[in-house]
Amino acid sequence: MKDTSPVTITRTWEVALYGSYGEGSSARVYLGTRTVTLSGGRSPRGQLLPIVAQVNGCEVSEVEAVSLLNWAKAEGRVTLLSEQRIVPTIGKRRACELHRLMSHAGIPSGEHYGFAGVALDRPVFSLATLTQQEARLVWHFLQHTHSTAA
């Protein structure tokens, strides 16, 4: 199954930059460090979002940020400081709707989290924290195991 759930990935590196002003190892000069951040991902419909780039907290073009990373890889040092992956959840409003659908299907309110856990094969403590893809799996499981007629 192709995963089209929206995911935002943000990576931040510290890059140490060096240059040279002549021939030989003594001509190598430390130019300083920069913090480079790249963020990108997919929309709720699975479409690629534009990449956002920053250097020292200021927005720059993706080309400029990648150029600094490549320069530091070739002539200096690159250290990954952080990586963050964010998968949006369905939130309280849609979770409330899923609770309502489960109740109409005859699942007692005290068993909603357990039901979702069986559908996903993992513990569920809040329907609001489900991803769109997980909520669809719970909904399909509900349709195939219970009548949705009130």
Tab-separated table of N, CA, C and O in Angstrom, residues 4-7 41-49:
chain	number	residue	atom	x	y	z
A	4	THR	N	0.422	7.735	1.559
A	4	THR	CA	0.244	9.117	1.117
A	4	THR	C	-0.137	10.022	2.281
A	4	THR	O	-0.612	11.122	2.080
A	5	SER	N	0.060	9.538	3.513
A	5	SER	CA	-0.266	10.380	4.657
A	5	SER	C	0.640	11.604	4.654
A	5	SER	O	1.808	11.527	4.291
A	6	PRO	N	0.081	12.755	5.034
A	6	PRO	CA	0.914	13.961	5.025
A	6	PRO	C	1.994	13.881	6.094
A	6	PRO	O	1.725	13.539	7.228
A	7	VAL	N	3.196	14.156	5.697
A	7	VAL	CA	4.327	14.127	6.610
A	7	VAL	C	5.174	15.363	6.326
A	7	VAL	O	5.455	15.681	5.180
A	41	GLY	N	7.571	18.222	2.647
A	41	GLY	CA	6.672	17.126	2.943
A	41	GLY	C	5.576	16.976	1.926
A	41	GLY	O	5.722	17.381	0.772
A	42	ARG	N	4.439	16.397	2.386
A	42	ARG	CA	3.285	16.142	1.538
A	42	ARG	C	2.054	16.799	2.142
A	42	ARG	O	1.916	16.898	3.352
A	43	SER	N	1.147	17.210	1.263
A	43	SER	CA	-0.124	17.786	1.689
A	43	SER	C	-1.071	16.663	2.107
A	43	SER	O	-0.766	15.486	1.890
A	44	PRO	N	-2.238	17.003	2.688
A	44	PRO	CA	-3.204	15.954	3.037
A	44	PRO	C	-3.640	15.105	1.840
A	44	PRO	O	-4.081	13.985	2.002
A	45	ARG	N	-3.489	15.612	0.625
A	45	ARG	CA	-3.833	14.845	-0.577
A	45	ARG	C	-2.638	14.085	-1.136
A	45	ARG	O	-2.713	13.504	-2.211
A	46	GLY	N	-1.509	14.125	-0.446
A	46	GLY	CA	-0.327	13.381	-0.874
A	46	GLY	C	0.549	14.113	-1.869
A	46	GLY	O	1.516	13.557	-2.358
A	47	GLN	N	0.240	15.368	-2.168
A	47	GLN	CA	1.045	16.136	-3.113
A	47	GLN	C	2.265	16.713	-2.401
A	47	GLN	O	2.179	17.139	-1.249
A	48	LEU	N	3.382	16.750	-3.125
A	48	LEU	CA	4.602	17.301	-2.547
A	48	LEU	C	4.458	18.793	-2.289
A	48	LEU	O	3.927	19.529	-3.123
A	49	LEU	N	4.923	19.222	-1.125
A	49	LEU	CA	4.927	20.635	-0.769
A	49	LEU	C	6.281	21.234	-1.124
A	49	LEU	O	7.280	20.520	-1.187
